[in-house]
Tab-separated table of C-alpha atoms in Angstrom:
chain	number	residue	atom	x	y	z
A	1	MET	CA	-73.570	35.471	-31.106
A	2	GLU	CA	-76.681	35.351	-30.536
A	3	ILE	CA	-79.142	38.293	-30.683
A	4	ILE	CA	-82.226	37.843	-28.444
A	5	ASP	CA	-85.116	40.826	-28.961
A	6	LEU	CA	-86.401	42.095	-26.135
A	7	SER	CA	-88.390	44.795	-27.424
A	8	GLN	CA	-92.261	45.322	-28.733
A	9	GLU	CA	-93.763	46.265	-32.302
A	10	ILE	CA	-94.854	49.823	-32.090
A	11	PHE	CA	-97.787	49.962	-34.445
A	12	ASP	CA	-101.340	52.294	-34.780
A	13	GLY	CA	-103.828	52.222	-31.507
A	14	MET	CA	-101.322	49.809	-29.710
A	15	SER	CA	-101.937	49.571	-25.876
A	16	VAL	CA	-100.017	52.003	-24.082
A	17	PHE	CA	-100.504	52.976	-20.568
A	18	HIS	CA	-103.572	54.686	-19.916
A	19	SER	CA	-102.338	58.386	-19.204
A	20	LEU	CA	-101.253	58.553	-21.986
A	21	PRO	CA	-101.506	59.738	-25.473
A	22	ALA	CA	-102.661	56.317	-27.733
A	23	VAL	CA	-99.468	55.412	-30.721
A	24	LYS	CA	-100.577	57.175	-34.085
A	25	MET	CA	-98.674	56.017	-37.415
A	26	GLU	CA	-100.222	56.977	-41.092
A	27	ILE	CA	-98.561	56.646	-44.236
A	28	HIS	CA	-96.978	60.370	-45.055
A	29	ALA	CA	-95.650	59.774	-48.421
A	30	THR	CA	-95.858	56.817	-50.871
A	31	HIS	CA	-92.985	55.825	-53.945
A	32	GLU	CA	-96.474	56.793	-56.561
A	33	GLN	CA	-96.028	59.607	-55.112
A	34	TRP	CA	-92.675	60.473	-55.720
A	35	ASP	CA	-92.622	59.112	-59.426
A	36	GLY	CA	-95.741	60.531	-60.308
A	37	LEU	CA	-98.397	58.121	-60.494
A	38	VAL	CA	-101.219	59.971	-59.612
A	39	ASP	CA	-103.086	56.801	-60.787
A	40	ALA	CA	-101.536	53.561	-59.822
A	41	GLU	CA	-103.830	50.624	-57.895
A	42	THR	CA	-101.071	50.488	-54.818
A	43	GLN	CA	-100.001	52.415	-52.333
A	44	THR	CA	-96.921	51.802	-50.450
A	45	PRO	CA	-95.256	54.003	-48.486
A	46	SER	CA	-92.382	55.785	-48.361
A	47	VAL	CA	-92.249	57.332	-44.750
A	48	HIS	CA	-94.751	56.844	-42.298
A	49	LYS	CA	-96.402	60.064	-39.590
A	50	LEU	CA	-95.187	59.421	-36.198
A	51	ALA	CA	-97.479	60.297	-32.733
A	52	MET	CA	-96.272	59.256	-30.040
A	53	SER	CA	-94.800	59.318	-25.681
A	54	GLU	CA	-91.389	59.328	-25.348
A	55	HIS	CA	-92.556	55.941	-22.876
A	56	THR	CA	-94.129	53.866	-26.140
A	57	GLY	CA	-93.564	50.315	-25.900
A	58	THR	CA	-90.229	48.728	-24.224
A	59	HIS	CA	-88.834	51.808	-23.562
A	60	VAL	CA	-86.867	53.415	-19.584
A	61	ASP	CA	-87.149	56.598	-18.369
A	62	ALA	CA	-84.482	59.368	-17.901
A	63	LEU	CA	-84.198	60.376	-14.164
A	64	THR	CA	-85.792	63.036	-14.580
A	65	HIS	CA	-89.168	61.102	-15.150
A	66	MET	CA	-89.368	59.674	-11.669
A	67	GLY	CA	-89.897	63.520	-9.563
A	68	ARG	CA	-89.572	67.034	-10.154
A	69	GLU	CA	-86.285	66.482	-7.167
A	70	PHE	CA	-83.854	65.384	-9.935
A	71	ALA	CA	-84.932	67.891	-13.372
A	72	GLY	CA	-82.689	68.334	-15.883
A	73	GLN	CA	-80.743	64.455	-15.757
A	74	SER	CA	-83.339	64.738	-18.665
A	75	ILE	CA	-82.644	60.820	-20.955
A	76	ASP	CA	-79.602	63.113	-22.981
A	77	THR	CA	-77.759	63.589	-20.040
A	78	MET	CA	-77.511	60.095	-19.062
A	79	PRO	CA	-74.006	58.122	-19.369
A	80	LEU	CA	-74.206	55.117	-22.223
A	81	SER	CA	-72.593	53.455	-19.901
A	82	MET	CA	-76.189	52.650	-17.976
A	83	PHE	CA	-77.519	51.384	-21.552
A	84	TYR	CA	-74.456	49.132	-22.197
A	85	THR	CA	-74.313	46.334	-19.155
A	86	GLU	CA	-74.043	43.206	-18.281
A	87	GLY	CA	-77.300	41.327	-17.629
A	88	ILE	CA	-78.943	38.056	-15.625
A	89	CYS	CA	-82.620	37.320	-15.470
A	90	LEU	CA	-84.469	36.476	-12.416
A	91	ASP	CA	-86.973	33.763	-12.809
A	92	LEU	CA	-90.080	35.575	-11.395
A	93	SER	CA	-93.410	33.432	-13.033
A	94	HIS	CA	-94.587	31.532	-9.792
A	95	LYS	CA	-96.454	35.744	-8.775
A	96	GLY	CA	-99.554	36.585	-10.373
A	97	LEU	CA	-101.664	39.391	-10.697
A	98	GLN	CA	-100.727	42.765	-8.329
A	99	GLU	CA	-98.910	40.787	-6.186
A	100	PHE	CA	-95.819	41.735	-4.601
A	101	ILE	CA	-92.112	40.827	-5.377
A	102	THR	CA	-89.971	41.375	-2.353
A	103	SER	CA	-86.010	41.280	-1.683
A	104	GLU	CA	-86.059	37.594	0.000
A	105	ASP	CA	-87.932	37.627	-3.416
A	106	LEU	CA	-85.790	38.987	-5.482
A	107	GLN	CA	-82.667	36.121	-3.192
A	108	LYS	CA	-84.043	33.913	-3.747
A	109	ALA	CA	-84.587	33.556	-7.579
A	110	CYS	CA	-80.605	34.600	-7.432
A	111	GLU	CA	-80.520	32.062	-5.539
A	112	LYS	CA	-82.023	29.304	-7.802
A	113	ALA	CA	-80.276	30.936	-11.017
A	114	SER	CA	-76.658	30.327	-9.209
A	115	LEU	CA	-76.398	34.139	-9.752
A	116	ASP	CA	-75.386	37.217	-7.706
A	117	ILE	CA	-76.428	41.473	-8.745
A	118	LYS	CA	-73.500	42.658	-9.874
A	119	LYS	CA	-72.657	46.497	-9.815
A	120	GLY	CA	-73.645	47.750	-13.220
A	121	ASP	CA	-74.849	45.068	-13.709
A	122	THR	CA	-79.323	45.502	-15.371
A	123	VAL	CA	-81.106	43.015	-13.242
A	124	LEU	CA	-84.007	41.475	-15.770
A	125	LEU	CA	-87.435	40.240	-13.666
A	126	TYR	CA	-89.009	37.541	-15.594
A	127	THR	CA	-92.920	37.497	-15.030
A	128	ASN	CA	-94.461	36.001	-17.589
A	129	HIS	CA	-97.591	39.174	-17.210
A	130	PHE	CA	-96.757	40.043	-21.559
A	131	ARG	CA	-97.347	36.840	-22.645
A	132	GLU	CA	-100.241	35.445	-20.266
A	133	HIS	CA	-101.901	39.236	-20.096
A	134	PHE	CA	-100.430	41.684	-23.061
A	135	ALA	CA	-103.962	43.458	-24.231
A	136	THR	CA	-106.424	42.084	-21.983
A	137	GLU	CA	-109.018	42.789	-19.126
A	138	ASN	CA	-105.282	42.445	-17.249
A	139	TRP	CA	-102.702	44.217	-18.372
A	140	ASN	CA	-102.747	46.606	-15.577
A	141	LYS	CA	-102.909	44.643	-12.753
A	142	GLY	CA	-99.077	43.052	-13.373
A	143	PRO	CA	-96.790	42.322	-10.364
A	144	GLY	CA	-94.430	44.985	-8.597
A	145	LEU	CA	-91.757	45.773	-6.891
A	146	THR	CA	-91.946	47.214	-3.240
A	147	ALA	CA	-90.522	49.931	-2.351
A	148	GLU	CA	-88.435	48.076	0.009
A	149	ALA	CA	-86.919	45.995	-2.933
A	150	THR	CA	-86.594	49.048	-4.825
A	151	GLN	CA	-84.006	49.955	-2.054
A	152	TRP	CA	-82.582	46.629	-2.239
A	153	LEU	CA	-82.007	46.859	-5.735
A	154	GLY	CA	-80.479	50.093	-5.706
A	155	GLU	CA	-77.757	49.330	-3.050
A	156	LYS	CA	-76.416	46.428	-4.905
A	157	GLN	CA	-75.440	49.687	-7.409
A	158	ILE	CA	-77.031	48.080	-10.622
A	159	SER	CA	-77.399	50.616	-13.593
A	160	ALA	CA	-81.270	50.124	-14.172
A	161	PHE	CA	-83.928	46.889	-14.023
A	162	GLY	CA	-86.716	45.724	-16.153
A	163	VAL	CA	-89.635	44.474	-16.356
A	164	GLU	CA	-92.867	42.926	-18.530
A	165	THR	CA	-95.330	45.396	-16.877
A	166	LEU	CA	-96.764	48.541	-18.089
A	167	SER	CA	-94.866	49.944	-15.095
A	168	PRO	CA	-92.156	48.715	-11.797
A	169	GLY	CA	-94.558	49.189	-8.780
A	170	ILE	CA	-97.715	48.411	-8.433
A	171	PRO	CA	-100.316	51.047	-9.735
A	172	LYS	CA	-101.866	53.348	-7.013
A	173	ILE	CA	-99.803	51.079	-4.323
A	174	SER	CA	-95.717	50.781	-4.863
A	175	ASN	CA	-95.173	52.521	-8.185
A	176	LYS	CA	-94.322	56.213	-7.760
A	177	GLU	CA	-92.683	54.992	-4.708
A	178	VAL	CA	-90.036	52.602	-6.354
A	179	HIS	CA	-89.894	55.665	-9.405
A	180	TYR	CA	-88.671	57.978	-6.754
A	181	ILE	CA	-86.362	55.506	-5.040
A	182	CYS	CA	-84.545	55.039	-8.440
A	183	GLY	CA	-84.266	58.710	-9.087
A	184	LYS	CA	-82.765	59.734	-5.489
A	185	MET	CA	-79.727	56.587	-6.286
A	186	GLY	CA	-80.098	57.531	-9.325
A	187	PHE	CA	-80.755	53.654	-11.694
A	188	THR	CA	-83.810	53.603	-13.780
A	189	HIS	CA	-85.800	50.541	-14.688
A	190	TYR	CA	-86.952	49.449	-18.668
A	191	GLU	CA	-91.456	49.266	-18.931
A	192	ASN	CA	-92.518	46.491	-21.923
A	193	MET	CA	-89.957	44.331	-21.756
A	194	VAL	CA	-90.598	41.078	-23.911
A	195	ASN	CA	-89.130	36.325	-24.142
A	196	LEU	CA	-88.029	37.189	-20.935
A	197	HIS	CA	-88.325	33.476	-20.765
A	198	GLN	CA	-85.861	33.317	-23.138
A	199	LEU	CA	-82.571	34.028	-21.232
A	200	ILE	CA	-83.624	31.935	-17.834
A	201	GLY	CA	-81.451	29.713	-16.571
A	202	ARG	CA	-78.843	30.652	-19.035
A	203	GLY	CA	-76.907	32.549	-17.245
A	204	ARG	CA	-74.978	36.165	-18.110
A	205	PHE	CA	-74.971	37.713	-21.741
A	206	ARG	CA	-74.582	41.450	-22.915
A	207	PHE	CA	-77.591	43.920	-22.297
A	208	ILE	CA	-78.054	46.928	-25.348
A	209	ALA	CA	-80.402	48.458	-24.631
A	210	LEU	CA	-80.133	52.541	-26.349
A	211	PRO	CA	-82.337	54.988	-25.988
A	212	LEU	CA	-82.858	57.940	-28.207
A	213	LYS	CA	-80.854	61.384	-28.089
A	214	ILE	CA	-84.336	63.232	-26.868
A	215	ARG	CA	-82.777	66.615	-26.036
A	216	GLY	CA	-84.667	67.510	-22.168
A	217	GLY	CA	-85.894	64.171	-22.375
A	218	THR	CA	-88.398	61.703	-19.753
A	219	GLY	CA	-87.891	58.300	-21.662
A	220	SER	CA	-86.917	57.164	-25.106
A	221	PRO	CA	-88.048	53.772	-27.030
A	222	VAL	CA	-85.097	51.628	-26.737
A	223	ARG	CA	-84.320	48.366	-29.065
A	224	ALA	CA	-82.906	46.017	-26.201
A	225	VAL	CA	-81.436	43.453	-26.199
A	226	ALA	CA	-79.805	40.086	-24.728
A	227	VAL	CA	-76.799	39.149	-26.421
A	228	PHE	CA	-75.033	35.743	-26.127
A	229	GLU	CA	-71.200	35.673	-26.924
């Protein structure tokens, strides 16, 4: 079995979507405190205090995040089967900054890889945006799905799709509509994925990305992985 980690590291001050709270991580307690060593030269953490939003790093959106019409469909109410699926990864690395990904692009990528999108799949979209632009001035300018492409994916009855970028659509152009379509059609998406280049050309895999059981949560960080048997 081979397990490929598709998740970003979470750390103090990491890059997040501009409107979200910053990640703050600090030492809450040390082993030296526990052992009563008041004059110890070293401080080794035994507990960290972590403050961040539900939409930090590699995360999944709950349906309730997609619009007020979907209130109540929080992350703790969504079936675990949505997060444990078969997966495929499509090569869209030719897409440039803020370039649209259309249903035609998705169909061509499927044909090139000799893959079909099946009911219940998680469809990952490799654009190479993370490796090229993470933590740069272009990080928030990634390619994104059109509303039409999102509708097309929904009609395939997928569980979810995943992107390397900060948002599934292009901010202020298609992003809000992409979210709304996901809510209306009952599927979700993952953002800020990494290592998707390691999945290209390898066919189908088991995709696992279980969210935290946050009561009323609008999303959750996940440890997303692809498993090849």
